Amino acid sequence: MAQKKLPLEGVKVVEMGTVVAAPTTARVLCAYGAEVIKVETLDGDVMRLAGTHEFTPYEDDLNPLFTIHNSNKKFLSLNFKTPEGKKILMDLLKDADVFITNVREKSLLRNGLDYETLKAWNPGLIYAHFLGYGDKGPVASNPGFDISAFWLRSGPIADWQTQGSFPFLPTYAFGDMATSSSFLAGILMALYAKKETGLGTKVNTSLFASGIWCNAIGVVQTQFDRKDLNPDPLRPTDPFNQTYCCKDGRWIGVYCNEYVEDKEKLAKLYGIEEIIDDPRCATIETMQETGVIVDVIKRCNEIFRTRTAMEWRDYFSANNVACEVMMKSHEVSSDPQAIENGYMVPVEYPDADHTTVMMPNPPIWFSDYDRKEYEPTGTIGADTEEILTSMGYSPEEIQAMKDSGAVR
């Protein structure tokens, strides 16, 4: 059987991104065949050091967090503020299809790397600029982090926290990962248009835009009667779309499509058949208006305490009811469903212990195209010599640029 092709073979990407969102977008393009050259400063992407605050190894030969967002790329380390470094970068961009960056606008303008300049240099270039808050407005120039621009400003943390408790803290870079998917979609649309017209374009998105989009239901519904999205746990909108604590202290969520339609089936499964013909329980509205929802939820809480979470999951799954146990992140890496589908794959690192880490795969599969397998990431400037040699520089020229601090 002939080897499957990669769907993005022939696409050249120059990435000048840091931390998670922009590099992840480039990493997914790379996984499906694009050649991605990651341009780092001489000190490297700060994400290389993320393990210091996430309690994860961050050595050159064992850096799993950095690998998630940068596997399969080529690594070029240069100082683009030097004449030699700037020339290398511009030469790379001359025949690139995509330029991905999250450097702030003022710095790009100051260094001649703004859209208008690069468009004149390469009319077919897709200029993908990732932002914190957008390119307009009173805080356009503010630094934007995942937790600040995606989570805090777009509403979900305030609305989801339990009243009076410390706000929940999402996993590091969760919003970055979500936003990278939107950014990827925009770049792919631009590549499609370029195939038709030969012309590039500027593509941008922001953490704030993505946070609003992901919280779209909440942002719209709170413009009407429901201002509080996290009501008293004894007064949920629907007892059949609710989380319950089980016998073993673990939580399970059980969900249905429509209360009236599913009431009889779920009431019998729950063991609360008395609500089926109770006029106070005819609809969600009548349950709320009469206050009987409190009694129903108290009864459900008692019932769910009679079995473990896994026992409830088996029971509801056998009856074709959507449900899931609230899992811990550490359990996902050994989840047989994730492993069998290739959502989690083992990657062996070249450290002294040959440490193997279960790594999450980009969540896209094709029947007739392949993808690159995970590779541990290289060190800062790991491919500098190879890239510069392919561009026509001699060993002596490369060494001279290393000596002058133009490249590493």
Coordinates of C-alpha atoms in Angstrom, one line a residue:
M1 CA 0.0 0.0 0.0
A2 CA 1.3 3.4 -0.9
Q3 CA 2.3 5.7 1.9
K4 CA -0.4 8.3 2.7
K5 CA 0.5 11.9 2.0
L6 CA 0.4 14.7 4.5
P7 CA -2.4 17.2 3.6
L8 CA -0.2 20.3 4.0
E9 CA 2.9 19.1 2.2
G10 CA 4.6 22.0 0.4
V11 CA 3.4 24.7 2.8
K12 CA 6.2 26.7 4.3
V13 CA 5.6 28.5 7.6
V14 CA 7.8 30.9 9.5
E15 CA 6.8 31.2 13.1
M16 CA 8.0 33.9 15.5
G17 CA 5.8 33.0 18.4
T18 CA 6.1 32.5 22.1
V19 CA 4.4 30.6 24.9
V20 CA 1.3 28.6 23.6
A21 CA -1.4 29.9 21.3
A22 CA 0.6 31.0 18.2
P23 CA 3.2 28.2 18.5
T24 CA 0.4 25.6 18.9
T25 CA -1.2 26.8 15.7
A26 CA 2.1 26.4 13.9
R27 CA 2.6 23.0 15.6
V28 CA -0.7 21.7 14.2
L29 CA 0.1 22.9 10.7
C30 CA 3.5 21.1 11.1
A31 CA 1.9 17.9 12.3
Y32 CA -0.1 17.7 9.0
G33 CA 2.9 18.3 6.7
A34 CA 3.8 22.0 6.7
E35 CA 7.5 22.8 7.0
V36 CA 7.6 25.1 10.1
I37 CA 10.7 27.0 11.0
K38 CA 10.4 28.4 14.5
V39 CA 12.5 31.6 14.9
E40 CA 13.5 32.1 18.5
T41 CA 15.6 34.8 20.2
L42 CA 19.0 33.8 21.3
D43 CA 17.5 33.1 24.8
G44 CA 14.7 31.0 23.3
D45 CA 10.9 30.9 23.7
V46 CA 10.0 31.4 27.4
M47 CA 7.8 28.4 27.1
R48 CA 11.0 26.3 27.3
L49 CA 11.0 27.2 31.0
A50 CA 7.3 26.7 31.8
G51 CA 8.2 23.5 33.7
T52 CA 9.6 25.7 36.5
H53 CA 6.1 26.9 37.6
E54 CA 4.1 23.8 36.3
F55 CA 6.3 21.3 38.2
T56 CA 7.3 19.4 35.1
P57 CA 10.8 18.6 33.7
Y58 CA 12.2 21.3 31.4
E59 CA 15.6 20.0 30.4
D60 CA 16.9 20.2 26.8
D61 CA 16.4 16.4 26.4
L62 CA 13.2 16.2 28.5
N63 CA 10.8 19.1 28.1
P64 CA 7.3 17.6 27.6
L65 CA 5.3 20.9 28.0
F66 CA 7.4 22.6 25.3
T67 CA 7.0 19.5 23.1
I68 CA 3.2 19.7 23.1
H69 CA 3.3 23.0 21.2
N70 CA 6.5 22.6 19.2
S71 CA 7.0 19.0 18.1
N72 CA 8.3 18.4 14.6
K73 CA 9.5 22.0 14.0
K74 CA 12.9 23.2 12.9
F75 CA 14.5 25.6 15.4
L76 CA 16.4 28.7 14.3
S77 CA 17.8 31.0 16.9
L78 CA 18.7 34.6 15.8
N79 CA 18.8 38.2 16.8
F80 CA 16.6 39.8 14.2
K81 CA 17.6 43.3 15.5
T82 CA 21.1 42.8 14.0
P83 CA 21.6 43.4 10.2
E84 CA 22.6 39.7 9.7
G85 CA 19.7 38.4 11.7
K86 CA 17.2 40.7 10.0
K87 CA 18.4 39.6 6.6
I88 CA 18.1 35.9 7.4
L89 CA 14.5 36.5 8.6
M90 CA 13.5 38.5 5.6
D91 CA 15.0 35.9 3.2
L92 CA 13.0 33.2 5.0
L93 CA 9.9 35.2 4.6
K94 CA 10.5 35.9 0.9
D95 CA 9.2 32.5 -0.2
A96 CA 7.1 31.6 2.9
D97 CA 3.4 30.9 2.7
V98 CA 2.6 31.8 6.3
F99 CA 4.1 34.0 8.9
I100 CA 2.8 33.4 12.4
T101 CA 3.6 35.8 15.3
N102 CA 2.3 37.1 18.6
V103 CA 4.8 39.9 18.8
R104 CA 3.0 43.1 19.7
E105 CA 2.2 45.5 16.9
K106 CA 4.5 48.4 18.0
S107 CA 7.5 46.1 18.0
L108 CA 6.7 44.7 14.6
L109 CA 6.3 48.2 13.2
R110 CA 9.6 49.3 14.8
N111 CA 11.5 46.4 13.3
G112 CA 9.9 46.6 9.8
L113 CA 7.9 43.4 10.3
D114 CA 4.5 44.9 10.0
Y115 CA 1.9 43.6 7.5
E116 CA 2.2 46.3 4.9
T117 CA 6.0 46.0 4.7
L118 CA 6.0 42.2 4.4
K119 CA 3.1 42.3 2.0
A120 CA 5.2 44.4 -0.3
W121 CA 8.1 42.0 0.2
N122 CA 6.0 38.9 -0.5
P123 CA 2.5 39.5 -1.9
G124 CA 1.5 35.9 -1.4
L125 CA 2.3 35.9 2.3
I126 CA -0.4 35.0 4.8
Y127 CA 0.4 37.2 7.8
A128 CA -1.1 35.6 10.8
H129 CA -1.0 37.9 13.8
F130 CA -2.1 36.6 17.2
L131 CA -3.3 39.2 19.8
G132 CA -4.4 39.5 23.4
Y133 CA -7.3 42.0 23.1
G134 CA -7.5 42.8 19.4
D135 CA -5.9 45.5 17.2
K136 CA -8.3 48.3 18.1
G137 CA -9.8 49.8 21.2
P138 CA -8.5 51.3 24.5
V139 CA -6.5 48.2 25.6
A140 CA -5.3 47.0 22.2
S141 CA -1.7 47.4 23.3
N142 CA -2.0 45.7 26.7
P143 CA -0.3 42.4 27.2
G144 CA -2.9 39.6 27.0
F145 CA -2.5 36.4 28.9
D146 CA -4.7 33.3 28.7
I147 CA -6.1 33.8 32.2
S148 CA -6.6 37.6 31.8
A149 CA -7.8 38.1 28.2
F150 CA -9.6 34.8 27.6
W151 CA -10.9 33.8 31.0
L152 CA -11.4 36.9 33.2
R153 CA -12.5 39.5 30.7
S154 CA -15.0 37.3 28.8
G155 CA -17.1 36.3 31.8
P156 CA -16.9 32.6 32.5
I157 CA -14.8 32.6 35.7
A158 CA -17.1 35.1 37.5
D159 CA -20.2 33.3 36.4
W160 CA -19.0 29.7 37.1
Q161 CA -17.5 30.1 40.5
T162 CA -19.4 29.0 43.6
Q163 CA -20.8 31.9 45.4
G164 CA -18.3 33.1 48.1
S165 CA -15.5 30.8 47.1
F166 CA -12.1 31.5 45.6
P167 CA -12.4 31.7 41.8
F168 CA -11.5 28.4 40.1
L169 CA -8.2 28.4 38.2
P170 CA -8.2 26.7 34.8
T171 CA -5.3 24.6 33.7
Y172 CA -2.4 26.6 32.4
A173 CA -3.0 27.8 28.8
F174 CA -6.4 26.2 28.4
G175 CA -7.8 29.3 26.6
D176 CA -4.6 29.5 24.5
M177 CA -5.3 26.0 23.2
A178 CA -8.9 26.8 22.4
T179 CA -8.0 30.0 20.6
S180 CA -5.3 28.3 18.5
S181 CA -8.0 26.2 16.9
S182 CA -9.8 29.4 15.7
F183 CA -6.5 30.8 14.5
L184 CA -5.7 27.6 12.6
A185 CA -9.1 27.7 10.9
G186 CA -8.4 31.3 9.7
I187 CA -5.0 30.4 8.3
L188 CA -6.4 27.4 6.5
M189 CA -9.1 29.5 4.9
A190 CA -6.5 32.0 3.8
L191 CA -4.4 29.2 2.3
Y192 CA -7.5 28.0 0.4
A193 CA -8.1 31.6 -0.9
K194 CA -4.4 31.9 -1.8
K195 CA -4.6 28.7 -3.9
E196 CA -7.4 30.4 -5.9
T197 CA -5.9 33.9 -6.2
G198 CA -2.2 33.7 -5.5
L199 CA -2.5 36.5 -2.9
G200 CA -1.9 36.5 0.8
T201 CA -3.8 38.3 3.5
K202 CA -3.6 39.4 7.1
V203 CA -5.3 37.0 9.5
N204 CA -5.8 37.9 13.2
T205 CA -7.6 36.7 16.2
S206 CA -7.3 37.4 19.9
L207 CA -7.7 35.6 23.2
F208 CA -10.5 38.1 24.1
A209 CA -12.3 37.3 20.8
S210 CA -12.0 33.6 21.4
G211 CA -13.1 33.9 25.0
I212 CA -16.3 35.7 24.0
W213 CA -16.9 33.2 21.2
C214 CA -16.5 30.2 23.6
N215 CA -18.8 31.9 26.1
A216 CA -21.3 33.0 23.4
I217 CA -24.4 31.4 25.0
G218 CA -23.6 33.1 28.3
V219 CA -22.9 36.5 26.7
V220 CA -26.2 36.4 24.9
Q221 CA -28.5 34.9 27.5
T222 CA -27.4 37.3 30.2
Q223 CA -28.8 40.2 28.1
F224 CA -32.3 38.9 29.1
D225 CA -33.8 37.7 32.4
R226 CA -31.1 35.3 33.5
K227 CA -28.2 37.4 34.8
D228 CA -26.7 34.8 37.2
L229 CA -25.3 31.7 35.4
N230 CA -24.4 29.9 38.6
P231 CA -27.6 29.7 40.7
D232 CA -28.1 28.1 44.0
P233 CA -27.2 24.4 43.6
L234 CA -30.6 23.5 45.1
R235 CA -32.3 25.5 42.3
P236 CA -30.8 24.3 39.0
T237 CA -32.8 24.8 35.8
D238 CA -33.2 21.1 35.3
P239 CA -32.6 18.1 37.6
F240 CA -31.8 15.9 34.6
N241 CA -29.0 18.3 33.5
Q242 CA -27.1 18.4 36.7
T243 CA -24.0 17.1 38.6
Y244 CA -24.4 14.9 41.7
C245 CA -22.0 13.7 44.4
C246 CA -22.0 9.9 44.6
K247 CA -21.3 7.3 47.3
D248 CA -17.5 7.4 46.8
G249 CA -17.3 11.2 47.0
R250 CA -16.9 11.5 43.2
W251 CA -19.2 13.6 41.0
I252 CA -21.2 12.6 38.0
G253 CA -23.0 14.7 35.4
V254 CA -26.2 13.4 33.8
Y255 CA -27.7 15.1 30.8
C256 CA -30.8 15.0 28.6
N257 CA -32.0 16.9 25.6
E258 CA -35.4 18.1 26.7
Y259 CA -37.0 17.9 30.2
V260 CA -40.6 17.2 29.2
E261 CA -39.7 14.7 26.5
D262 CA -37.3 12.8 28.7
K263 CA -39.0 13.2 32.1
E264 CA -40.7 9.8 32.3
K265 CA -37.7 7.8 31.3
L266 CA -35.3 9.6 33.5
A267 CA -37.6 9.8 36.5
K268 CA -37.9 6.0 36.4
L269 CA -34.1 5.6 36.1
Y270 CA -33.5 8.1 39.0
G271 CA -36.2 6.4 41.1
I272 CA -38.4 9.5 41.4
E273 CA -41.4 8.3 39.5
E274 CA -43.6 10.5 41.7
I275 CA -42.8 13.5 39.6
I276 CA -44.2 12.0 36.4
D277 CA -47.8 12.9 37.1
D278 CA -47.2 15.7 39.6
P279 CA -48.5 18.9 37.9
R280 CA -45.9 21.0 39.8
C281 CA -43.3 19.1 37.9
A282 CA -44.9 19.4 34.4
T283 CA -42.2 21.7 33.1
I284 CA -39.1 23.4 34.3
E285 CA -41.0 26.6 34.7
T286 CA -43.6 25.1 36.9
M287 CA -40.9 23.4 39.0
Q288 CA -39.2 26.8 39.5
E289 CA -42.5 28.7 40.1
T290 CA -43.8 26.3 42.7
G291 CA -40.4 25.8 44.4
V292 CA -40.7 22.0 44.2
I293 CA -37.4 21.9 42.4
V294 CA -35.7 22.2 45.8
D295 CA -37.4 19.0 47.1
V296 CA -36.7 17.2 43.8
I297 CA -33.0 18.0 44.0
K298 CA -32.7 17.1 47.7
R299 CA -34.2 13.7 46.8
C300 CA -31.9 13.2 43.9
N301 CA -28.9 14.1 46.1
E302 CA -29.9 11.3 48.5
I303 CA -30.4 8.8 45.7
F304 CA -27.0 9.5 44.0
R305 CA -25.3 8.9 47.4
T306 CA -26.4 5.2 47.2
R307 CA -24.0 4.2 44.4
T308 CA -20.4 5.0 43.3
A309 CA -19.9 7.3 40.4
M310 CA -18.6 4.5 38.2
E311 CA -21.7 2.4 39.1
W312 CA -24.0 5.3 38.1
R313 CA -22.0 5.7 34.8
D314 CA -22.4 2.1 33.9
Y315 CA -26.1 2.2 34.8
F316 CA -27.0 5.3 32.8
S317 CA -24.7 4.3 29.8
A318 CA -26.5 1.0 29.6
N319 CA -29.8 2.9 29.4
N320 CA -28.5 5.2 26.6
V321 CA -28.3 8.3 28.8
A322 CA -25.5 10.8 28.4
C323 CA -23.4 11.0 31.5
E324 CA -19.8 11.2 32.6
V325 CA -17.8 11.0 35.8
M326 CA -15.8 14.1 36.7
M327 CA -12.3 12.8 36.0
K328 CA -9.0 14.2 37.2
S329 CA -6.4 15.3 34.7
H330 CA -4.0 12.7 35.8
E331 CA -6.5 10.0 34.9
V332 CA -6.7 11.0 31.3
S333 CA -3.2 9.8 30.3
S334 CA -4.3 6.2 31.1
D335 CA -7.9 6.4 29.8
P336 CA -8.3 3.4 27.5
Q337 CA -10.8 5.4 25.3
A338 CA -8.1 8.1 24.8
I339 CA -5.3 5.6 24.1
E340 CA -7.3 3.3 21.7
N341 CA -8.3 6.3 19.6
G342 CA -4.8 7.8 19.6
Y343 CA -5.8 10.8 21.5
M344 CA -2.9 10.1 23.9
V345 CA 0.3 8.6 22.6
P346 CA 3.6 7.6 24.2
V347 CA 6.7 9.7 23.4
E348 CA 10.2 8.5 24.5
Y349 CA 12.6 11.3 25.4
P350 CA 16.4 11.1 24.9
D351 CA 17.3 11.8 28.5
A352 CA 19.4 9.4 30.5
D353 CA 16.4 7.4 31.7
H354 CA 14.6 7.4 28.3
T355 CA 11.6 8.8 30.0
T356 CA 8.3 8.0 28.3
V357 CA 5.5 10.5 28.5
M358 CA 1.9 10.1 27.3
M359 CA 1.3 13.1 25.1
P360 CA -2.0 14.5 23.7
N361 CA -2.3 14.5 19.9
P362 CA -3.8 17.2 17.8
P363 CA -7.5 16.2 17.6
I364 CA -7.9 15.8 13.8
W365 CA -7.7 12.6 11.7
F366 CA -8.1 11.9 8.0
S367 CA -8.9 8.6 6.3
D368 CA -6.7 9.2 3.3
Y369 CA -4.0 11.5 4.7
D370 CA -1.3 10.9 7.3
R371 CA 0.2 13.0 10.1
K372 CA 3.7 13.3 11.6
E373 CA 4.5 11.3 14.7
Y374 CA 5.4 13.2 17.8
E375 CA 9.1 14.0 18.2
P376 CA 10.8 15.4 21.3
T377 CA 11.7 19.1 20.7
G378 CA 15.2 20.3 19.9
T379 CA 17.3 22.7 21.9
I380 CA 17.5 26.4 21.2
G381 CA 19.0 26.8 17.7
A382 CA 19.1 23.1 17.1
D383 CA 18.6 23.5 13.3
T384 CA 20.3 26.9 12.8
E385 CA 23.2 25.5 10.9
E386 CA 21.0 23.2 8.7
I387 CA 18.7 26.1 7.9
L388 CA 21.4 28.6 7.1
T389 CA 23.3 26.0 5.0
S390 CA 20.1 25.4 3.0
M391 CA 19.9 29.1 2.4
G392 CA 23.4 29.2 0.9
Y393 CA 25.5 30.4 3.8
S394 CA 29.0 28.9 4.2
P395 CA 30.3 27.3 7.4
E396 CA 32.6 30.3 7.8
E397 CA 29.7 32.8 7.5
I398 CA 27.6 30.8 9.9
Q399 CA 30.5 30.8 12.5
A400 CA 31.1 34.5 12.0
M401 CA 27.4 35.2 12.7
K402 CA 27.6 33.0 15.8
D403 CA 30.6 34.9 17.0
S404 CA 28.9 38.2 16.5
G405 CA 25.7 37.2 18.3
A406 CA 23.5 37.3 15.2
V407 CA 22.6 33.7 15.5
R408 CA 23.0 30.8 18.0

